[in-house]
Amino acid sequence: MEHTKSTGMSRRRLLAMAGVSAGAAMVARSPLFADSGGNSPAANATASTKNTSFSSLRQIDAGLLNVGYAEAGPANGRAVILLHGWPYDIYSFVDVTPLLASAGYRVIVPYLRGYGTTSFLSSATMHNAQQSAVGLDIIALMDALKIQKATVAGFDWGARTADVMAVLWPDRCKAIVSVSGYLISSPAGNQTPWPPQAAFAFWYQYYFATEVGKAGYAKYLDEFNKFIWHQASPKWNFDDATYNRTAASFNNPDHVDIVMHDYRWRLGLADGERKYDDLEKRLAALPVVTVPAITMEGDSNGAIHAPSTAYRNKFSGKYDYRLITGGVGHNIPQEAPQAFAQAVIDVDRL
């Protein structure tokens, strides 16, 4: 899961507000939101996933990786890149993708490094998951697919990556949708101790800091990640089939190393690569997102997260915030796909 830890807000304030997103519930009026009962997507947030597969799964060499990705929509449509987090995969967007494709977008949904069919081209490449490296993966994917500019939308690691891309390569980002707001951080910025209640929410990060934690994650991979799903989205009534479709992507041989490095690097317990130092220095300054942005939150997000007011000043361009109600948790694209798809369409028009 992804948490904001260094956006300049008071940590005690964040703790006090954890789990309570500020802002009024917002549901756009659009044909995307119409269903036979006239309900908003939030009202059906705990329904089972409607789609169970993607129409097209492909592979392409891009940068350091051979990337597995889903693609849908017209090849000449405006590009949208949808990014998942941990412990999730491209199936978080299995219902969002056809909605956007039917609206005329070219939709690209990649497996991040360490997930699904994405693999390193060289065994000598460091199994690195620091934020700049993951951001560069998506820039390399855009280059390989000859996409100059795209709307980038994601949650968890994917939201962090959207934020990173928007501040480091704003000329490549038309706009972004970022669940839980501004998620850029740095190892130095994550050194301030948390009060006990907030630290408890990060239990898995501290567990991953140990070798027994790494071994435990590898041994109990499915049980572990299913537990995180329940913790992060306590009101999402997903079935075993929905979970199992995603769980297959955790069998990637690099998955455990990538997850361990991500969380250890954040806490300053694992080194990054020197070639990314300049990018990380820029990110450590917590630069402002200048491209159009919509940030979103589920009203039942079980992961600790900042109130929208805490990161509002990190977005200086056209901006909107949406609280998605009805028991929606951390995985907004899969729990409320119509609301997420509408945010992508709306931010494209800002």
XYZ file of C-alpha atoms in Angstrom:
350
model
C 0.000 0.000 0.000
C 1.017 3.592 -0.529
C 0.921 6.198 2.203
C 1.792 9.893 2.293
C 4.551 10.475 4.820
C 6.417 13.625 3.850
C 4.224 16.252 2.257
C 5.024 18.808 4.928
C 1.866 18.224 6.949
C 1.818 17.732 10.700
C 2.120 14.045 11.473
C -0.129 14.403 14.508
C -2.702 16.077 12.309
C -2.430 13.273 9.784
C -2.909 10.706 12.543
C -5.930 12.545 13.865
C -7.446 12.691 10.422
C -6.445 9.189 9.304
C -9.327 7.373 7.753
C -11.427 10.553 7.511
C -11.190 12.175 4.088
C -12.185 15.812 3.883
C -14.439 17.209 1.204
C -17.952 16.661 0.004
C -18.957 13.511 -1.848
C -18.832 14.188 -5.551
C -20.447 12.139 -8.296
C -20.380 13.603 -11.781
C -23.479 13.567 -13.900
C -22.589 11.589 -16.987
C -23.854 8.681 -19.082
C -21.011 6.661 -17.547
C -22.864 6.742 -14.269
C -26.208 5.578 -15.556
C -27.324 2.036 -14.822
C -30.612 0.197 -14.929
C -31.424 1.242 -11.396
C -30.267 4.818 -11.728
C -27.675 4.349 -8.981
C -24.283 5.985 -8.717
C -21.216 3.738 -8.903
C -20.614 4.306 -5.220
C -23.899 2.624 -4.414
C -22.630 -0.508 -6.148
C -19.076 -0.267 -4.854
C -19.023 -3.722 -3.287
C -20.436 -5.526 -6.320
C -18.327 -8.211 -7.989
C -16.123 -7.308 -10.929
C -18.155 -7.446 -14.151
C -15.275 -8.191 -16.512
C -12.869 -11.052 -15.977
C -10.320 -10.535 -18.739
C -8.721 -8.054 -21.110
C -9.265 -8.258 -24.846
C -5.567 -7.805 -25.646
C -2.454 -8.693 -23.603
C 0.900 -7.808 -25.142
C 4.652 -7.658 -24.447
C 7.176 -5.022 -25.459
C 10.806 -4.225 -24.665
C 10.954 -0.841 -22.952
C 13.994 0.531 -21.152
C 15.237 -2.046 -18.653
C 12.168 -4.245 -18.966
C 10.122 -6.487 -21.160
C 6.730 -5.098 -20.145
C 3.486 -7.015 -20.110
C 0.484 -4.794 -20.671
C -3.156 -4.723 -21.658
C -4.300 -2.435 -24.447
C -7.769 -1.394 -25.520
C -9.450 1.301 -27.569
C -8.548 2.914 -30.893
C -4.839 3.116 -31.738
C -5.260 6.787 -32.636
C -7.208 7.658 -29.478
C -5.890 9.986 -26.768
C -3.571 7.897 -24.594
C -4.387 6.940 -21.021
C -1.967 4.935 -18.880
C -3.434 3.169 -15.840
C -1.043 2.178 -13.038
C -1.639 -0.307 -10.232
C 0.030 -0.609 -6.846
C 0.852 -3.245 -4.231
C -0.553 -5.815 -3.718
C -2.634 -5.401 -6.857
C -2.144 -5.658 -10.618
C -3.715 -4.733 -13.948
C -7.014 -6.386 -12.981
C -7.740 -3.399 -10.764
C -8.606 -1.742 -14.092
C -10.481 -4.597 -15.744
C -13.772 -2.673 -15.591
C -12.279 0.811 -16.058
C -10.518 -0.129 -19.296
C -13.600 -0.897 -21.446
C -15.336 2.235 -20.176
C -12.447 4.406 -21.338
C -11.971 2.463 -24.570
C -15.643 2.957 -25.425
C -15.160 6.691 -24.835
C -12.465 6.715 -27.524
C -9.274 6.492 -25.476
C -6.267 4.341 -26.221
C -5.842 2.604 -22.870
C -2.532 1.080 -21.746
C -2.416 -0.926 -18.503
C 1.087 -2.220 -17.690
C 2.274 -4.691 -15.097
C 4.815 -2.808 -12.994
C 8.274 -4.299 -12.523
C 7.968 -7.411 -10.376
C 4.392 -8.213 -11.411
C 2.754 -10.467 -13.956
C 4.598 -10.952 -17.218
C 6.930 -7.970 -16.816
C 10.573 -9.019 -16.507
C 14.054 -7.520 -16.515
C 15.897 -7.732 -19.827
C 19.193 -8.322 -18.001
C 19.810 -10.406 -14.895
C 22.460 -7.851 -13.933
C 19.882 -5.078 -13.418
C 19.338 -4.180 -9.778
C 15.922 -5.246 -8.478
C 15.158 -1.676 -7.577
C 11.770 -0.174 -6.786
C 12.623 3.384 -5.774
C 10.102 5.918 -7.039
C 12.222 7.467 -9.808
C 13.072 4.065 -11.301
C 9.426 3.061 -11.541
C 8.585 6.429 -13.070
C 11.286 5.954 -15.685
C 9.830 2.544 -16.518
C 6.614 4.204 -17.632
C 8.433 6.893 -19.615
C 10.354 4.106 -21.378
C 7.080 2.298 -22.075
C 5.627 5.461 -23.604
C 8.720 5.785 -25.785
C 8.455 2.155 -26.916
C 4.787 2.624 -27.774
C 5.510 5.980 -29.455
C 3.239 7.845 -27.049
C 4.479 11.388 -26.581
C 1.903 12.496 -24.041
C -0.696 10.694 -21.924
C -3.106 11.104 -19.075
C -1.675 9.002 -16.239
C -4.010 7.619 -13.586
C -3.322 5.308 -10.688
C -3.615 4.329 -7.068
C -1.104 3.226 -4.450
C 2.311 2.779 -6.153
C 0.552 3.847 -9.345
C -0.588 7.154 -7.837
C 2.905 7.826 -6.559
C 4.251 7.103 -10.053
C 1.710 9.447 -11.639
C 2.818 12.190 -9.226
C 6.499 11.480 -9.984
C 5.935 11.607 -13.725
C 3.968 14.851 -13.456
C 6.754 16.685 -11.608
C 9.799 15.200 -13.386
C 8.392 14.962 -16.923
C 5.403 17.338 -17.118
C 5.762 17.525 -20.896
C 4.823 13.813 -21.059
C 1.749 14.110 -18.816
C -1.389 15.723 -20.135
C -3.044 15.315 -16.754
C -3.102 12.899 -13.808
C -5.581 11.148 -11.538
C -3.982 10.323 -8.207
C -5.855 8.329 -5.562
C -4.967 9.612 -2.062
C -3.325 12.718 -3.444
C 0.364 13.615 -3.316
C 2.485 10.552 -2.539
C 6.032 11.607 -3.393
C 8.420 11.096 -0.478
C 12.072 10.410 0.316
C 14.033 8.187 2.720
C 15.172 11.269 4.654
C 11.629 12.568 4.849
C 10.454 9.261 6.304
C 12.740 9.351 9.344
C 10.392 11.215 11.684
C 8.965 8.743 14.244
C 5.226 8.104 14.199
C 2.933 7.912 17.232
C 1.906 4.323 18.079
C -1.484 4.311 16.361
C -0.072 5.535 13.072
C 2.965 3.250 13.314
C 0.612 0.321 13.757
C -0.894 1.034 10.333
C 2.579 0.618 8.801
C 3.165 -2.765 10.449
C 3.945 -4.529 7.178
C 6.665 -2.018 6.267
C 8.486 -2.712 9.517
C 7.957 -6.460 9.037
C 9.475 -6.214 5.565
C 12.532 -4.519 7.076
C 13.558 -7.875 8.561
C 14.802 -11.035 6.898
C 12.078 -13.036 8.628
C 9.586 -10.605 7.105
C 10.944 -11.258 3.633
C 10.798 -15.007 4.222
C 7.298 -14.728 5.659
C 6.051 -12.750 2.691
C 7.488 -15.312 0.277
C 6.085 -18.257 2.225
C 2.588 -16.869 2.791
C 2.294 -14.724 -0.319
C -1.380 -15.313 -1.086
C -2.546 -15.182 2.512
C -0.506 -12.046 3.131
C -1.792 -10.091 0.168
C -5.389 -11.155 0.640
C -5.111 -9.922 4.236
C -3.842 -6.557 2.957
C -6.822 -6.362 0.589
C -9.184 -6.791 3.522
C -7.266 -4.288 5.630
C -7.153 -1.665 2.889
C -10.767 -2.106 1.730
C -12.717 -3.431 4.726
C -16.126 -3.048 3.054
C -15.204 -4.465 -0.350
C -16.885 -7.857 -0.740
C -14.563 -9.304 -3.377
C -14.812 -13.008 -4.140
C -12.022 -15.580 -4.422
C -12.079 -15.504 -8.216
C -11.462 -11.753 -8.225
C -8.541 -12.084 -5.861
C -7.071 -15.114 -7.628
C -6.941 -13.350 -10.997
C -4.626 -10.772 -9.450
C -2.744 -13.206 -7.219
C -1.338 -14.946 -10.287
C 0.775 -11.840 -10.963
C 2.591 -12.242 -7.633
C 4.251 -15.410 -8.967
C 6.665 -13.215 -10.903
C 10.180 -14.354 -9.894
C 11.211 -10.774 -9.095
C 8.117 -9.899 -7.075
C 9.387 -10.478 -3.541
C 12.675 -8.656 -4.143
C 10.893 -5.679 -5.726
C 8.400 -5.356 -2.863
C 11.124 -5.643 -0.225
C 13.283 -3.032 -1.916
C 10.397 -0.589 -2.279
C 9.577 -0.500 1.405
C 13.144 -0.816 2.673
C 14.289 2.011 0.412
C 11.528 4.281 1.703
C 12.733 3.767 5.280
C 16.370 4.302 4.373
C 17.217 0.637 4.950
C 18.173 -0.176 1.357
C 20.278 1.802 -1.080
C 18.953 3.110 -4.327
C 21.027 3.292 -7.479
C 23.432 6.183 -7.840
C 22.259 6.852 -11.404
C 18.920 7.989 -9.967
C 20.410 10.315 -7.321
C 19.717 13.535 -9.228
C 16.092 12.574 -9.828
C 15.625 11.593 -6.192
C 17.146 14.869 -5.058
C 14.568 16.708 -7.107
C 11.764 14.567 -5.704
C 12.980 15.027 -2.121
C 12.216 18.733 -2.495
C 8.543 17.712 -2.900
C 7.921 19.748 -6.059
C 4.467 20.968 -6.964
C 2.344 19.203 -9.601
C 1.562 21.761 -12.285
C -0.417 19.647 -14.778
C -4.216 19.289 -14.414
C -5.048 16.834 -11.650
C -7.930 15.104 -9.932
C -7.285 13.472 -6.579
C -9.680 10.913 -5.148
C -10.387 9.103 -1.905
C -12.665 6.289 -0.870
C -14.727 6.938 2.227
C -13.706 3.545 3.675
C -10.004 3.516 2.798
C -8.397 1.279 5.425
C -4.888 2.493 4.629
C -3.761 5.531 6.573
C -3.973 8.558 4.322
C -3.814 12.313 4.493
C -6.885 14.548 4.376
C -7.231 16.314 1.063
C -6.574 19.681 2.705
C -3.075 18.539 3.709
C -1.847 18.167 0.121
C -4.001 20.729 -1.683
C -1.090 23.158 -2.065
C 0.919 20.480 -3.896
C -1.293 20.926 -6.973
C -0.976 24.323 -8.626
C -2.719 23.593 -11.940
C -6.383 22.960 -12.666
C -7.585 20.703 -9.884
C -10.514 18.797 -8.458
C -10.951 16.499 -5.453
C -13.516 13.713 -5.181
C -14.589 11.695 -2.187
C -16.196 8.462 -3.384
C -18.804 7.266 -0.912
C -20.620 3.997 -0.354
C -17.978 1.939 1.434
C -15.227 2.395 -1.164
C -11.769 1.469 0.056
C -8.198 1.733 -1.164
C -8.632 0.085 -4.582
C -10.961 2.694 -6.102
C -10.589 1.585 -9.750
C -11.877 -1.904 -9.000
C -14.352 -0.976 -6.288
C -15.855 2.033 -8.086
C -14.759 1.732 -11.729
C -17.303 4.155 -13.142
C -16.215 6.905 -10.750
C -12.567 6.309 -11.606
C -13.193 6.250 -15.357
C -15.196 9.459 -15.077
C -12.310 11.134 -13.246
C -9.974 10.212 -16.109
C -12.390 11.652 -18.675
C -12.976 14.783 -16.619
C -9.291 15.502 -15.937
C -8.626 15.168 -19.661
C -11.071 18.041 -20.158
C -9.690 20.339 -17.439
